[in-house]
Coordinates of C-alpha atoms in Angstrom, one line a residue:
M1 CA -30.3 33.6 31.5
K2 CA -30.3 30.1 33.1
R3 CA -31.4 28.6 29.8
I4 CA -28.4 30.3 27.9
F5 CA -26.0 29.1 30.6
F6 CA -27.4 25.6 30.4
I7 CA -27.1 25.5 26.6
L8 CA -23.6 26.9 26.8
L9 CA -22.6 24.3 29.4
I10 CA -24.0 21.4 27.3
F11 CA -22.1 22.8 24.3
I12 CA -18.8 22.9 26.2
I13 CA -19.3 19.4 27.6
S14 CA -20.0 18.0 24.2
V15 CA -17.0 19.6 22.6
L16 CA -14.7 18.5 25.4
S17 CA -16.0 15.0 25.5
T18 CA -15.7 14.6 21.7
H19 CA -12.0 15.5 22.0
A20 CA -11.5 13.6 25.2
F21 CA -13.0 10.4 23.8
A22 CA -11.1 10.4 20.5
Q23 CA -8.9 7.3 19.9
S24 CA -5.5 8.0 18.4
I25 CA -2.5 6.2 17.0
T26 CA 1.1 7.5 16.8
V27 CA 3.6 5.8 14.6
L28 CA 7.3 6.6 14.8
G29 CA 10.0 5.1 12.6
S30 CA 12.6 5.7 10.0
D31 CA 13.4 4.8 6.5
W32 CA 14.8 1.4 5.9
N33 CA 17.2 0.8 3.0
V34 CA 17.6 -2.9 2.1
P35 CA 21.2 -3.8 1.4
T36 CA 22.0 -4.7 -2.1
P37 CA 22.8 -8.4 -2.2
A38 CA 25.8 -9.7 -4.1
V39 CA 24.9 -10.6 -7.7
P40 CA 24.8 -14.4 -8.3
T41 CA 27.7 -15.5 -10.4
E42 CA 26.5 -19.0 -11.3
A43 CA 24.1 -19.5 -14.1
G44 CA 20.6 -20.3 -12.9
S45 CA 21.3 -19.2 -9.3
D46 CA 19.3 -16.5 -7.5
Y47 CA 20.0 -14.1 -4.6
N48 CA 20.7 -15.9 -1.3
P49 CA 19.0 -14.9 0.9
N50 CA 16.0 -13.6 -1.0
L51 CA 14.5 -11.9 2.0
F52 CA 15.7 -9.2 4.3
E53 CA 14.6 -8.1 7.8
S54 CA 14.9 -4.7 9.4
I55 CA 16.0 -4.1 13.0
A56 CA 13.5 -5.4 15.5
D57 CA 12.3 -1.9 16.5
L58 CA 12.3 -0.1 13.2
I59 CA 8.7 1.2 13.9
S60 CA 7.1 2.1 17.2
I61 CA 3.3 2.3 17.5
S62 CA 1.4 3.9 20.4
V63 CA -2.4 3.7 20.7
Y64 CA -4.6 5.7 23.0
I65 CA -8.0 4.3 23.8
P66 CA -10.4 6.7 25.7
T67 CA -12.4 5.7 28.7
S68 CA -14.9 3.0 27.7
W69 CA -15.5 -0.4 29.4
F70 CA -13.8 -3.2 27.6
D71 CA -13.3 -1.3 24.4
S72 CA -11.2 -3.1 21.8
K73 CA -9.4 -1.4 18.9
T74 CA -7.8 -3.0 15.9
V75 CA -4.5 -1.7 14.4
N76 CA -4.6 -2.2 10.7
V77 CA -1.7 -2.0 8.2
K78 CA -1.5 -1.4 4.5
W79 CA 1.2 -0.3 2.1
E80 CA 1.2 2.5 -0.5
G81 CA 3.7 1.7 -3.2
N82 CA 5.1 3.8 -6.0
P83 CA 3.7 3.1 -9.5
N84 CA 6.7 0.9 -10.4
W85 CA 6.5 -1.4 -7.4
N86 CA 7.2 -5.0 -8.6
A87 CA 4.5 -7.5 -7.7
G88 CA 7.2 -10.1 -6.9
L89 CA 8.3 -8.1 -3.8
K90 CA 6.3 -8.7 -0.7
L91 CA 6.3 -6.7 2.5
H92 CA 5.6 -8.3 5.9
V93 CA 5.4 -6.9 9.5
K94 CA 5.4 -8.4 12.9
K95 CA 5.2 -7.0 16.4
T96 CA 8.4 -7.8 18.3
K97 CA 7.4 -6.2 21.6
N98 CA 4.1 -5.7 23.2
P99 CA 3.3 -2.1 24.2
S100 CA 3.6 -0.9 27.8
V101 CA 0.4 0.4 29.4
T102 CA 0.1 3.8 31.0
P103 CA -1.1 4.7 33.5
G104 CA 0.7 1.8 35.1
G105 CA -1.2 -1.5 35.4
C106 CA -4.3 -2.3 33.6
L107 CA -7.1 -4.5 34.8
F108 CA -8.5 -6.7 32.0
C109 CA -6.2 -5.1 29.4
G110 CA -5.0 -7.4 26.6
F111 CA -3.2 -7.6 23.3
S112 CA -3.7 -10.1 20.5
G113 CA -2.2 -10.8 17.2
G114 CA 0.8 -9.4 15.4
S115 CA 3.5 -11.6 16.8
D116 CA 4.0 -13.6 13.5
Y117 CA 4.8 -12.0 10.2
I118 CA 1.8 -11.0 8.1
E119 CA 1.9 -10.0 4.5
V120 CA 1.1 -6.3 4.1
L121 CA -1.4 -5.7 1.2
N122 CA -2.4 -2.5 -0.5
S123 CA -5.7 -2.5 1.5
N124 CA -6.2 -2.5 5.3
K125 CA -5.3 -5.8 7.0
R126 CA -5.7 -6.6 10.7
F127 CA -2.3 -6.4 12.4
F128 CA -3.1 -6.6 16.1
E129 CA -5.7 -5.7 18.7
V130 CA -5.7 -3.9 22.0
N131 CA -8.3 -4.0 24.8
N132 CA -8.3 -1.2 27.4
G133 CA -10.2 -3.0 30.1
I134 CA -12.1 -0.6 32.4
A135 CA -10.4 2.8 31.9
A136 CA -8.6 5.0 29.4
H137 CA -5.1 3.9 28.6
T138 CA -2.2 4.5 26.3
F139 CA -0.5 1.4 24.9
A140 CA 2.9 2.8 24.2
N141 CA 5.8 1.7 22.0
A142 CA 4.7 -1.6 20.4
E143 CA 7.9 -2.4 18.4
V144 CA 7.5 -3.5 14.8
Q145 CA 9.9 -5.3 12.5
V146 CA 9.6 -5.2 8.7
K147 CA 10.6 -7.9 6.2
I148 CA 10.8 -7.8 2.4
S149 CA 10.7 -11.1 0.5
G150 CA 10.8 -12.0 -3.2
V151 CA 14.1 -10.3 -3.9
S152 CA 15.2 -12.1 -7.1
V153 CA 17.2 -11.8 -10.3
A154 CA 13.7 -11.9 -12.0
V155 CA 12.8 -8.5 -10.4
P156 CA 14.1 -5.8 -12.7
T157 CA 16.9 -3.6 -11.4
G158 CA 15.5 -0.4 -10.0
S159 CA 14.6 1.6 -6.9
Y160 CA 11.5 0.5 -5.2
N161 CA 9.9 2.2 -2.2
A162 CA 6.6 1.9 -0.3
K163 CA 5.0 3.6 2.7
L164 CA 3.5 1.5 5.5
V165 CA 0.2 3.1 6.8
F166 CA -1.1 2.1 10.2
T167 CA -4.7 3.0 11.2
I168 CA -6.9 2.2 14.2
T169 CA -10.5 1.1 14.0
D170 CA -13.2 -0.2 16.2

């Protein structure tokens, strides 16, 4: 009987610890429709400007890092475009506000990267990194701005859309 209880206890602890120690990322945001620029009226001219920025807090990212001493996690970004995406259009992201840390205060916590625009590719690219110091923490509401560049009369008229995908890795 003691053996069955011990095995059951080990099983319960392993299931709970697997769930309790799972890192997670939550991304909130909305669609962004780029305004249609005025068509150039002079021969040989192009759109001015040829890039557009979203509002500073278009996307909010929260990261949970479970208890682990000085554990760093990397938030990656990539885009998934529709088949007719034009290669001349480039997406960029930057972090406009560092996340807040909960529970309050964080000994040895840190953030790095993401404060300058990076081009988003169709494969994972490092965006920013968080370090949880000496306890489990949630890094809540890092605000992200999106920019599209390459808007040009050379890009065929059409509707282009892409989905930004954020992941968290060790």
